[in-house]
CSV table of C-alpha atoms in Angstrom, one decimal:
chain,number,residue,atom,x,y,z
A,678,UNK,CA,98.9,21.1,52.0
A,679,UNK,CA,99.5,23.8,55.1
A,680,UNK,CA,102.2,26.3,54.2
A,681,UNK,CA,102.8,26.7,58.2
A,682,UNK,CA,106.7,25.8,58.9
A,683,UNK,CA,107.4,21.8,59.5
A,684,UNK,CA,109.3,20.9,62.3
A,685,UNK,CA,112.2,18.2,61.6
A,686,UNK,CA,113.9,16.6,64.7
A,687,UNK,CA,117.0,15.0,63.6
A,688,UNK,CA,117.8,12.0,65.2
A,689,UNK,CA,115.9,12.9,69.0
A,690,UNK,CA,117.2,10.8,71.6
A,691,UNK,CA,114.5,11.0,74.5
A,692,UNK,CA,110.7,10.5,73.6
A,693,UNK,CA,109.8,12.8,76.4
A,694,UNK,CA,111.5,15.5,74.3
A,695,UNK,CA,109.4,14.5,71.2
A,696,UNK,CA,106.2,14.7,73.1
A,697,UNK,CA,107.1,17.9,74.4
A,698,UNK,CA,108.1,19.4,71.3
A,699,UNK,CA,104.5,18.3,69.7
A,700,UNK,CA,102.9,20.1,72.8
A,701,UNK,CA,104.7,22.9,72.3
A,702,UNK,CA,104.1,23.0,68.4
A,703,UNK,CA,100.3,22.6,68.9
A,704,UNK,CA,100.1,25.2,71.6
A,705,UNK,CA,101.3,27.9,68.7
A,706,UNK,CA,99.4,26.0,65.8
A,707,UNK,CA,102.1,24.3,64.4
A,708,UNK,CA,101.2,20.5,63.5
A,709,UNK,CA,103.7,19.0,61.0
A,710,UNK,CA,106.2,17.1,62.9
A,711,UNK,CA,109.1,15.0,61.2
A,712,UNK,CA,111.6,12.7,62.6
A,713,UNK,CA,115.0,11.7,61.3
A,714,UNK,CA,116.2,8.3,62.8
A,715,UNK,CA,114.7,8.6,66.4
A,716,UNK,CA,116.9,6.7,68.8
A,717,UNK,CA,114.5,4.8,70.3
A,718,UNK,CA,112.4,4.5,67.4
A,719,UNK,CA,108.8,5.4,66.6
A,720,UNK,CA,106.2,5.4,68.1
A,721,UNK,CA,107.3,6.1,71.2
A,722,UNK,CA,105.3,5.7,74.7
A,723,UNK,CA,107.2,8.5,76.5
A,724,UNK,CA,106.5,10.9,73.7
A,725,UNK,CA,102.6,10.2,74.1
A,726,UNK,CA,103.0,10.8,78.1
A,727,UNK,CA,104.3,14.0,77.2
A,728,UNK,CA,102.2,15.4,74.8
A,729,UNK,CA,99.7,16.0,76.9
A,730,UNK,CA,96.5,15.2,74.3
A,731,UNK,CA,98.9,16.8,71.5
A,732,UNK,CA,97.7,13.5,69.6
A,733,UNK,CA,97.1,15.4,66.4
A,734,UNK,CA,100.5,16.2,66.0
A,735,UNK,CA,101.9,12.7,67.3
A,736,UNK,CA,99.4,10.9,64.9
A,737,UNK,CA,100.7,12.8,62.0
A,738,UNK,CA,104.3,12.1,62.4
A,739,UNK,CA,106.2,10.8,59.6
A,740,UNK,CA,109.8,9.3,60.0
A,741,UNK,CA,112.8,9.7,57.6
A,742,UNK,CA,116.3,7.8,57.3
A,743,UNK,CA,118.1,10.9,56.2
A,744,UNK,CA,117.7,14.7,56.9
A,745,UNK,CA,117.8,15.1,52.9
A,746,UNK,CA,114.7,13.2,52.8
A,747,UNK,CA,112.9,14.9,55.5
A,748,UNK,CA,113.3,17.8,53.7
A,749,UNK,CA,112.8,17.0,50.2
A,750,UNK,CA,109.4,18.6,49.6
A,751,UNK,CA,110.5,21.9,51.2
A,752,UNK,CA,111.8,25.2,49.4
A,753,UNK,CA,113.3,27.2,52.5
A,754,UNK,CA,114.9,25.4,55.4
A,755,UNK,CA,116.1,26.9,58.4
A,756,UNK,CA,118.8,25.1,60.9
A,757,UNK,CA,118.6,25.9,64.6
A,758,UNK,CA,122.1,26.1,66.0
A,759,UNK,CA,123.8,27.9,68.5
A,760,UNK,CA,127.5,27.4,67.5
A,761,UNK,CA,129.0,29.3,64.5
A,762,UNK,CA,130.3,26.9,61.6
A,763,UNK,CA,132.4,27.6,59.1
A,764,UNK,CA,129.6,27.5,56.0
A,765,UNK,CA,128.7,31.2,55.1
A,766,UNK,CA,124.8,31.3,56.3
A,767,UNK,CA,122.5,34.2,57.3
A,768,UNK,CA,122.0,34.0,61.1
A,769,UNK,CA,118.3,35.1,62.4
A,770,UNK,CA,116.8,35.5,65.8
A,771,UNK,CA,113.7,33.5,66.3
A,772,UNK,CA,111.6,36.5,65.9
A,773,UNK,CA,113.4,37.7,62.6
A,774,UNK,CA,113.1,33.9,61.4
A,775,UNK,CA,109.3,34.2,62.2
A,776,UNK,CA,108.7,37.4,60.1
A,777,UNK,CA,110.2,35.4,57.0
A,778,UNK,CA,108.4,32.0,57.9
A,779,UNK,CA,105.1,33.9,57.7
A,780,UNK,CA,106.2,35.9,54.5
A,781,UNK,CA,107.0,32.4,52.9
A,782,UNK,CA,103.7,31.0,54.2
A,783,UNK,CA,101.6,33.9,52.8
A,784,UNK,CA,103.2,33.0,49.3
A,785,UNK,CA,103.1,29.5,49.5
A,786,UNK,CA,106.6,28.5,50.1
A,787,UNK,CA,107.3,25.2,52.0
A,788,UNK,CA,109.2,25.7,54.8
A,789,UNK,CA,110.9,23.9,57.8
A,790,UNK,CA,112.9,24.1,60.6
A,791,UNK,CA,115.5,21.6,61.8
A,792,UNK,CA,116.6,20.8,65.2
A,793,UNK,CA,119.5,18.7,66.3
A,794,UNK,CA,119.8,15.7,69.0
A,795,UNK,CA,119.8,16.7,72.7
A,796,UNK,CA,123.6,16.0,73.2
A,797,UNK,CA,125.4,18.0,70.6
A,798,UNK,CA,123.0,19.5,68.3
A,799,UNK,CA,122.8,19.5,64.4
A,800,UNK,CA,125.9,18.0,62.5
A,801,UNK,CA,127.6,20.2,60.3
A,802,UNK,CA,126.6,18.3,57.4
A,803,UNK,CA,122.6,19.2,58.3
A,804,UNK,CA,123.5,22.9,58.9
A,805,UNK,CA,124.9,22.9,55.3
A,806,UNK,CA,121.6,21.7,53.8
A,807,UNK,CA,119.9,25.0,55.3
A,808,UNK,CA,119.2,28.2,53.7
A,809,UNK,CA,119.7,30.1,57.1
A,810,UNK,CA,120.4,29.4,60.6
A,811,UNK,CA,118.3,30.7,63.5
A,812,UNK,CA,119.9,31.3,66.7
A,813,UNK,CA,118.4,31.9,70.2
A,814,UNK,CA,119.8,34.8,72.0
A,815,UNK,CA,120.6,33.0,75.5
A,816,UNK,CA,122.7,33.8,78.5
A,817,UNK,CA,126.3,33.0,77.3
A,818,UNK,CA,127.1,31.3,80.9
A,819,UNK,CA,124.3,28.9,80.4
A,820,UNK,CA,123.6,28.4,76.8
A,821,UNK,CA,122.1,24.7,76.8
A,822,UNK,CA,118.3,24.8,75.4
A,823,UNK,CA,116.2,22.2,76.0
A,824,UNK,CA,115.0,20.7,72.7
A,825,UNK,CA,111.3,21.2,73.0
A,826,UNK,CA,111.9,24.5,74.7
A,827,UNK,CA,113.7,25.7,71.3
A,828,UNK,CA,110.8,24.4,69.3
A,829,UNK,CA,108.5,26.2,71.5
A,830,UNK,CA,110.3,29.3,71.3
A,831,UNK,CA,110.2,29.3,67.6
A,832,UNK,CA,106.4,28.3,67.6
A,833,UNK,CA,106.0,31.2,70.1
A,834,UNK,CA,107.5,33.9,67.6
A,835,UNK,CA,105.7,32.3,64.5
A,836,UNK,CA,102.4,32.6,66.5
A,837,UNK,CA,102.9,36.2,67.3
A,838,UNK,CA,103.4,37.1,63.8
A,839,UNK,CA,99.8,36.6,62.9
A,840,UNK,CA,98.2,37.1,66.5
A,841,UNK,CA,96.2,40.4,67.1
A,842,UNK,CA,96.5,40.3,70.9
A,843,UNK,CA,97.0,43.6,72.5
A,844,UNK,CA,100.1,44.3,74.1
A,845,UNK,CA,98.2,45.0,77.3
A,846,UNK,CA,94.2,45.6,78.1
A,847,UNK,CA,92.1,45.7,81.0
A,848,UNK,CA,90.3,42.7,82.2
A,849,UNK,CA,86.8,43.7,83.3
A,850,UNK,CA,87.2,47.3,82.6
A,851,UNK,CA,85.3,49.6,84.3
A,852,UNK,CA,84.8,53.2,84.0
A,853,UNK,CA,87.1,55.7,85.9
A,854,UNK,CA,85.6,57.4,88.9
A,855,UNK,CA,84.5,60.9,88.0
A,856,UNK,CA,86.1,63.8,90.4
A,857,UNK,CA,82.8,64.5,91.8
A,858,UNK,CA,82.5,60.6,92.9
A,859,UNK,CA,86.1,61.3,94.4
A,860,UNK,CA,85.3,64.5,95.9
A,861,UNK,CA,82.2,63.1,97.8
A,862,UNK,CA,84.4,60.3,99.0
A,863,UNK,CA,87.0,62.8,100.3
A,864,UNK,CA,84.5,64.7,101.8
A,865,UNK,CA,82.7,61.8,103.4
A,866,UNK,CA,86.1,60.9,104.8
A,867,UNK,CA,86.9,64.0,106.3
A,868,UNK,CA,83.4,64.4,108.0
A,869,UNK,CA,83.7,60.9,109.8
A,870,UNK,CA,87.4,61.6,110.8
A,871,UNK,CA,86.0,65.2,112.2
A,872,UNK,CA,83.2,63.3,114.0
A,873,UNK,CA,85.5,60.7,115.4
A,874,UNK,CA,87.9,63.2,116.7
A,875,UNK,CA,90.5,62.3,114.8
A,876,UNK,CA,92.2,65.8,114.2
A,877,UNK,CA,91.3,67.2,117.8
A,878,UNK,CA,94.8,66.2,119.2
A,879,UNK,CA,96.6,67.7,116.0
A,880,UNK,CA,94.5,70.9,114.8
A,881,UNK,CA,97.4,72.4,112.9
A,882,UNK,CA,98.3,69.5,110.7
A,883,UNK,CA,94.7,68.7,109.7
A,884,UNK,CA,95.1,70.7,106.4
A,885,UNK,CA,98.5,68.9,105.4
A,886,UNK,CA,96.7,65.7,106.1
A,887,UNK,CA,93.8,66.4,104.0
A,888,UNK,CA,95.9,67.9,101.4
A,889,UNK,CA,97.8,64.8,101.0
A,890,UNK,CA,94.8,62.4,101.3
A,891,UNK,CA,93.0,64.1,98.2
A,892,UNK,CA,96.2,64.0,96.4
A,893,UNK,CA,96.5,60.1,96.9
A,894,UNK,CA,93.1,59.2,96.2
A,895,UNK,CA,93.2,61.5,92.9
A,896,UNK,CA,96.4,59.4,91.9
A,897,UNK,CA,95.1,55.9,92.6
A,898,UNK,CA,93.4,55.4,89.3
A,899,UNK,CA,90.0,54.3,91.0
A,900,UNK,CA,87.1,53.0,89.2
A,901,UNK,CA,83.6,53.4,89.8
A,902,UNK,CA,83.4,50.2,91.9
A,903,UNK,CA,86.5,51.1,93.9
A,904,UNK,CA,85.0,54.4,95.2
A,905,UNK,CA,81.9,52.3,96.2
A,906,UNK,CA,84.1,49.9,97.8
A,907,UNK,CA,85.6,52.5,99.5
A,908,UNK,CA,82.3,54.3,100.7
A,909,UNK,CA,81.3,50.9,102.5
A,910,UNK,CA,84.9,50.9,104.4
A,911,UNK,CA,84.2,54.5,105.9
A,912,UNK,CA,80.7,53.6,106.6
A,913,UNK,CA,81.3,50.2,108.4
A,914,UNK,CA,84.3,51.9,110.3
A,915,UNK,CA,82.2,54.8,111.3
A,916,UNK,CA,79.7,52.5,113.1
A,917,UNK,CA,79.4,51.7,116.5
A,918,UNK,CA,81.6,48.7,117.5
A,919,UNK,CA,79.8,45.7,118.7
A,920,UNK,CA,82.1,45.4,121.6
A,921,UNK,CA,83.5,48.4,122.7
A,922,UNK,CA,86.8,46.6,124.0
A,923,UNK,CA,87.5,45.5,120.6
A,924,UNK,CA,88.0,49.4,119.7
A,925,UNK,CA,91.6,48.7,120.8
A,926,UNK,CA,92.2,46.4,117.7
A,927,UNK,CA,91.1,49.2,115.4
A,928,UNK,CA,94.2,51.6,115.3
B,782,UNK,CA,119.9,42.3,95.8
B,783,UNK,CA,119.1,41.6,91.9
B,784,UNK,CA,116.7,43.6,90.8
B,785,UNK,CA,115.8,41.0,87.9
B,786,UNK,CA,112.5,39.4,88.3
B,787,UNK,CA,111.7,36.4,90.9
B,788,UNK,CA,109.9,33.3,89.5
B,789,UNK,CA,107.3,32.1,92.4
B,790,UNK,CA,106.2,28.5,91.6
B,791,UNK,CA,103.0,28.1,93.5
B,792,UNK,CA,102.3,24.4,94.6
B,793,UNK,CA,104.4,22.8,91.9
B,794,UNK,CA,103.4,19.2,91.3
B,795,UNK,CA,106.3,17.6,89.4
B,796,UNK,CA,110.0,18.1,90.5
B,797,UNK,CA,110.5,17.7,86.7
B,798,UNK,CA,108.9,20.8,86.1
B,799,UNK,CA,110.5,22.7,88.6
B,800,UNK,CA,113.8,21.5,87.2
B,801,UNK,CA,113.0,22.5,83.8
B,802,UNK,CA,111.8,26.0,84.7
B,803,UNK,CA,115.2,26.2,86.7
B,804,UNK,CA,116.9,25.5,83.4
B,805,UNK,CA,114.8,27.9,81.5
B,806,UNK,CA,115.6,31.0,84.1
B,807,UNK,CA,119.2,30.2,83.9
B,808,UNK,CA,119.0,30.4,80.1
B,809,UNK,CA,117.8,33.9,80.3
B,810,UNK,CA,120.0,35.1,83.1
B,811,UNK,CA,117.0,34.9,85.8
B,812,UNK,CA,118.4,33.0,89.2
B,813,UNK,CA,115.7,33.8,92.2
B,814,UNK,CA,113.4,30.8,92.3
B,815,UNK,CA,110.7,30.7,95.1
B,816,UNK,CA,108.5,27.8,95.8
B,817,UNK,CA,105.2,27.5,97.6
B,818,UNK,CA,104.1,24.4,99.2
B,819,UNK,CA,105.9,21.9,96.5
B,820,UNK,CA,103.7,18.7,96.2
B,821,UNK,CA,106.7,16.4,96.9
B,822,UNK,CA,108.7,18.5,99.2
B,823,UNK,CA,111.8,19.9,98.8
B,824,UNK,CA,114.6,19.1,97.9
B,825,UNK,CA,113.6,17.2,95.2
B,826,UNK,CA,115.7,14.7,93.0
B,827,UNK,CA,113.9,14.8,89.7
B,828,UNK,CA,114.1,18.6,89.6
B,829,UNK,CA,117.7,18.0,90.0
B,830,UNK,CA,118.0,15.6,87.1
B,831,UNK,CA,116.1,17.9,84.7
B,832,UNK,CA,117.6,21.2,85.6
B,833,UNK,CA,120.7,20.0,83.8
B,834,UNK,CA,123.4,21.7,85.6
B,835,UNK,CA,121.2,25.2,86.6
B,836,UNK,CA,122.6,24.0,90.0
B,837,UNK,CA,123.0,27.8,90.8
B,838,UNK,CA,119.3,28.3,90.5
B,839,UNK,CA,118.0,25.1,92.5
B,840,UNK,CA,120.7,26.0,95.4
B,841,UNK,CA,119.1,28.9,95.9
B,842,UNK,CA,115.5,28.0,95.9
B,843,UNK,CA,113.6,29.4,98.8
B,844,UNK,CA,110.5,27.4,100.1
B,845,UNK,CA,107.3,29.2,101.5
B,846,UNK,CA,104.0,28.1,103.2
B,847,UNK,CA,102.0,30.7,101.6
B,848,UNK,CA,102.2,32.9,98.0
B,849,UNK,CA,101.8,36.4,100.4
B,850,UNK,CA,104.8,34.9,102.3
B,851,UNK,CA,106.8,34.3,99.1
B,852,UNK,CA,106.1,37.9,97.6
B,853,UNK,CA,106.3,39.8,100.8
B,854,UNK,CA,109.6,41.8,99.9
B,855,UNK,CA,108.3,42.4,96.6
B,856,UNK,CA,106.8,45.5,95.1
B,857,UNK,CA,105.0,44.7,91.8
B,858,UNK,CA,104.0,41.2,91.4
B,859,UNK,CA,102.4,39.6,88.0
B,860,UNK,CA,100.3,36.3,87.7
B,861,UNK,CA,100.4,34.2,84.9
B,862,UNK,CA,97.0,32.9,83.9
B,863,UNK,CA,95.5,32.0,80.9
B,864,UNK,CA,91.6,32.2,82.2
B,865,UNK,CA,89.7,35.7,82.7
B,866,UNK,CA,88.8,36.3,86.1
B,867,UNK,CA,86.5,38.8,88.1
B,868,UNK,CA,88.9,41.0,89.2
B,869,UNK,CA,89.9,44.2,87.5
B,870,UNK,CA,93.3,43.8,86.2
B,871,UNK,CA,95.5,44.8,83.5
B,872,UNK,CA,96.6,41.8,81.3
B,873,UNK,CA,99.9,41.9,79.2
B,874,UNK,CA,101.4,39.9,76.6
B,875,UNK,CA,104.7,38.4,78.1
B,876,UNK,CA,106.2,41.1,75.8
B,877,UNK,CA,104.8,44.0,77.1
B,878,UNK,CA,105.4,42.6,80.7
B,879,UNK,CA,109.2,42.4,80.0
B,880,UNK,CA,109.3,45.8,78.8
B,881,UNK,CA,107.6,46.8,82.2
B,882,UNK,CA,110.0,44.5,84.1
B,883,UNK,CA,113.1,45.8,82.6
B,884,UNK,CA,111.8,49.4,83.4
B,885,UNK,CA,111.1,48.2,87.2
B,886,UNK,CA,114.6,46.7,87.2
B,887,UNK,CA,116.1,50.0,86.2
B,888,UNK,CA,114.5,51.7,88.9
B,889,UNK,CA,115.2,49.0,91.5
B,890,UNK,CA,111.9,48.1,92.0
B,891,UNK,CA,111.5,44.6,92.9
B,892,UNK,CA,109.5,42.3,90.9
B,893,UNK,CA,108.1,38.8,90.6
B,894,UNK,CA,105.9,36.6,88.6
B,895,UNK,CA,103.6,33.8,89.9
B,896,UNK,CA,102.9,30.6,87.9
B,897,UNK,CA,100.4,28.3,89.3
B,898,UNK,CA,100.4,24.4,89.7
B,899,UNK,CA,100.1,22.5,86.3
B,900,UNK,CA,96.8,21.0,86.7
B,901,UNK,CA,94.6,24.0,87.4
B,902,UNK,CA,96.9,27.3,87.1
B,903,UNK,CA,97.1,29.8,90.0
B,904,UNK,CA,94.0,30.2,92.3
B,905,UNK,CA,91.8,32.9,92.2
B,906,UNK,CA,93.2,34.3,95.4
B,907,UNK,CA,96.7,34.1,94.4
B,908,UNK,CA,95.6,36.2,91.2
B,909,UNK,CA,94.0,38.9,93.8
B,910,UNK,CA,97.7,39.4,94.9
B,911,UNK,CA,99.1,40.7,91.8
B,912,UNK,CA,99.2,43.9,90.5
B,913,UNK,CA,98.5,42.6,86.8
B,914,UNK,CA,98.2,39.7,84.8
B,915,UNK,CA,100.6,38.1,82.1
B,916,UNK,CA,98.7,35.9,79.5
B,917,UNK,CA,100.8,34.2,76.5
B,918,UNK,CA,98.8,34.3,73.4
B,919,UNK,CA,98.2,30.4,72.5
B,920,UNK,CA,96.3,28.6,70.1
B,921,UNK,CA,92.6,28.8,71.1
B,922,UNK,CA,92.0,25.1,70.3
B,923,UNK,CA,94.9,24.0,72.5
B,924,UNK,CA,95.9,26.6,75.2
B,925,UNK,CA,97.5,23.9,77.9
B,926,UNK,CA,100.9,25.2,78.2
B,927,UNK,CA,103.5,23.3,80.2
B,928,UNK,CA,104.6,25.1,83.4
B,929,UNK,CA,108.2,25.1,82.4
B,930,UNK,CA,107.7,26.4,78.8
B,931,UNK,CA,105.6,29.1,80.4
B,932,UNK,CA,108.3,30.3,82.7
B,933,UNK,CA,110.8,30.2,79.6
B,934,UNK,CA,108.4,32.3,77.3
B,935,UNK,CA,108.4,35.1,80.1
B,936,UNK,CA,112.6,34.8,80.6
B,937,UNK,CA,113.0,34.9,76.8
B,938,UNK,CA,111.1,38.0,76.5
B,939,UNK,CA,113.0,39.4,79.5
B,940,UNK,CA,116.4,38.7,78.5
B,941,UNK,CA,115.4,40.1,74.8
B,942,UNK,CA,114.8,43.7,76.6
B,943,UNK,CA,118.4,43.8,77.5
B,944,UNK,CA,120.2,41.7,74.4
B,945,UNK,CA,121.5,43.4,71.6
B,946,UNK,CA,121.8,40.7,68.8
B,947,UNK,CA,120.8,42.2,65.6
B,948,UNK,CA,117.6,40.5,64.0
B,949,UNK,CA,120.0,39.0,61.4
B,950,UNK,CA,123.3,39.0,60.4
B,951,UNK,CA,125.9,36.9,58.2
B,952,UNK,CA,128.1,34.2,59.5
B,953,UNK,CA,131.7,33.9,58.3
B,954,UNK,CA,130.6,37.1,55.9
B,955,UNK,CA,132.7,37.5,53.0
B,956,UNK,CA,132.8,40.6,50.5
B,957,UNK,CA,130.4,40.1,47.6
B,958,UNK,CA,131.7,39.1,44.1
B,959,UNK,CA,132.3,42.3,42.0
B,960,UNK,CA,130.7,42.3,38.5
B,961,UNK,CA,134.1,41.8,36.8
B,962,UNK,CA,134.7,38.5,38.9
B,963,UNK,CA,131.0,37.5,37.7
B,964,UNK,CA,131.8,38.5,33.9
B,965,UNK,CA,135.2,36.5,34.1
B,966,UNK,CA,133.1,33.5,35.2
B,967,UNK,CA,130.5,33.9,32.6
B,968,UNK,CA,132.8,34.4,29.9
B,969,UNK,CA,134.6,31.2,31.1
B,970,UNK,CA,131.3,29.1,31.1
B,971,UNK,CA,130.5,30.5,27.5
B,972,UNK,CA,133.9,29.7,26.3
B,973,UNK,CA,133.9,26.2,27.6
B,974,UNK,CA,130.3,25.3,26.3
B,975,UNK,CA,131.4,26.6,23.0
B,976,UNK,CA,134.5,24.2,23.2
B,977,UNK,CA,132.3,21.6,24.1
B,978,UNK,CA,130.3,22.2,21.1
B,979,UNK,CA,127.0,22.4,23.6
B,980,UNK,CA,125.4,24.9,21.4
B,981,UNK,CA,126.1,23.4,18.2
B,982,UNK,CA,122.9,21.7,18.0
B,983,UNK,CA,120.9,24.8,19.1
B,984,UNK,CA,122.6,27.5,17.5
B,985,UNK,CA,119.5,29.8,17.6
B,986,UNK,CA,119.0,29.5,21.3
B,987,UNK,CA,122.2,30.3,22.1
B,988,UNK,CA,121.8,34.0,22.8
B,989,UNK,CA,118.9,33.1,25.1
B,990,UNK,CA,120.5,30.5,27.1
B,991,UNK,CA,123.4,32.7,27.9
B,992,UNK,CA,121.3,35.8,28.7
B,993,UNK,CA,119.1,33.5,31.3
B,994,UNK,CA,122.4,32.4,32.6
B,995,UNK,CA,123.8,35.9,33.1
B,996,UNK,CA,120.7,37.2,34.7
B,997,UNK,CA,120.8,34.2,37.2
B,998,UNK,CA,124.5,34.5,38.0
B,999,UNK,CA,124.0,38.2,38.9
B,1000,UNK,CA,120.9,37.3,41.2
B,1001,UNK,CA,122.5,34.4,43.3
B,1002,UNK,CA,124.4,36.9,45.6
B,1003,UNK,CA,127.6,35.1,45.0
B,1004,UNK,CA,130.6,35.9,47.4
B,1005,UNK,CA,134.2,35.8,46.6
B,1006,UNK,CA,134.9,32.1,47.2
B,1007,UNK,CA,131.7,31.2,45.7
B,1008,UNK,CA,133.0,32.6,42.3
B,1009,UNK,CA,136.4,30.5,42.7
B,1010,UNK,CA,134.2,27.2,43.7
B,1011,UNK,CA,132.3,27.8,40.2
B,1012,UNK,CA,135.6,28.7,38.6
B,1013,UNK,CA,136.8,24.9,39.8
B,1014,UNK,CA,133.6,23.1,38.9
B,1015,UNK,CA,133.8,24.8,35.4
B,1016,UNK,CA,137.4,24.0,35.3
B,1017,UNK,CA,136.8,20.2,36.2
B,1018,UNK,CA,134.3,19.6,33.9
B,1019,UNK,CA,136.4,20.9,31.0
B,1020,UNK,CA,139.0,18.4,31.5
B,1021,UNK,CA,139.0,15.2,29.6
B,1022,UNK,CA,137.3,12.6,31.3
B,1023,UNK,CA,139.5,9.6,33.0
B,1024,UNK,CA,137.4,7.0,31.5
B,1025,UNK,CA,135.4,8.0,28.1
B,1026,UNK,CA,132.9,5.6,29.2
B,1027,UNK,CA,131.9,7.5,32.4
B,1028,UNK,CA,130.7,10.3,29.9
B,1029,UNK,CA,127.3,9.1,29.8
B,1030,UNK,CA,126.7,9.7,33.2
B,1031,UNK,CA,127.6,13.5,33.0
B,1032,UNK,CA,124.3,14.6,31.3
């Protein structure tokens, strides 16, 4: 038996949300989905349509008559709810709960997370059955979150606790250009601008212009192929135009 | 003008996803939604139905002919894509991107995030227009994430960068029971068990049983009202049963 958390939807109303929840679960490696008295019965065609090939999750769904039945084999249970209740419970962010869920999985403790029906969420009786509460920090002016999206956020945080993706990395990374390569490029730009008489009307500003240009190129973080791209641009622009009349379009 | 990131859906196909994205945005305080050539035109009744009262976002939607038009006023743009491309780009997790987006907002840099169409995601030409890429770490065996759910995750991470919810806290927190209160409770339990002759058949085990019981009660982290609840239970169980015949049901 897997020690990843079980997702329990209590009296879900819309098949679409069950399907979307199944898809969100599988996106983050969760596969054990249980339903307590789904409004439209089970199986549900709308759930299949929305699950977008998360068949593995839907095929394994188990349906229960009561929340107590659905969590009978579990050892630690979380209730997701936005509202404060009068019970004394620990409330966790999805992030903090995920850390606990991973710790439980590592020690083979069977965990589950309860999600209430779309219209009113979990009943107070269902919340009472849980060890702790998970509450998603939300815009206080619009805190009604879709059922499947709540499942998604918990799954996302769960997955991240064991994911080693670096915060950022460079796709197709190349080595940065050397200062010599940048120096050659800058020298070529200066030479071609001189050849084309660019500085002739403004000889006193030439040094300032070149200094700013140099500063910019050393700041841009160009890689090897970027320098080659610029060399190509400089070369191309320095060629004699095929049609002199087009020259006016090249500022 | 707000400096929160703009969400740009490029050629979205299903109105439902536009509506769900709008709702997810507002859940996390994002309100500027732009569409590039939505397949079914705009406005879209299915979007309204799914937005679940996120009217504020839908009412402000702007529609553009090209991605370049949609991001013209922005200064830093992220492309969300799962696939590696041949461009050289920094790739960030939603969490790392959110930190950059918040930093940009704090310095009044206008940012936006591109999301591609449901079927194939962003085109390579759209990715080219972005400064960096956001990639959600997903189950490699099921990495097809719903459009609105991708929007949700980015919004969730954005919101968290400015959210001060503690990782966990206690709802309706009460003061923990004192050791004296626990001592009185344990003494009462021992007294009533003696009164009822519970230890008579097992006098040699009495000390072990009491020690284990004591250890348990000191471990449970009971609060003040928990002790009162137990005092009530002990009191009730110690009373003479209303009907002696029922006694067999009280093990």
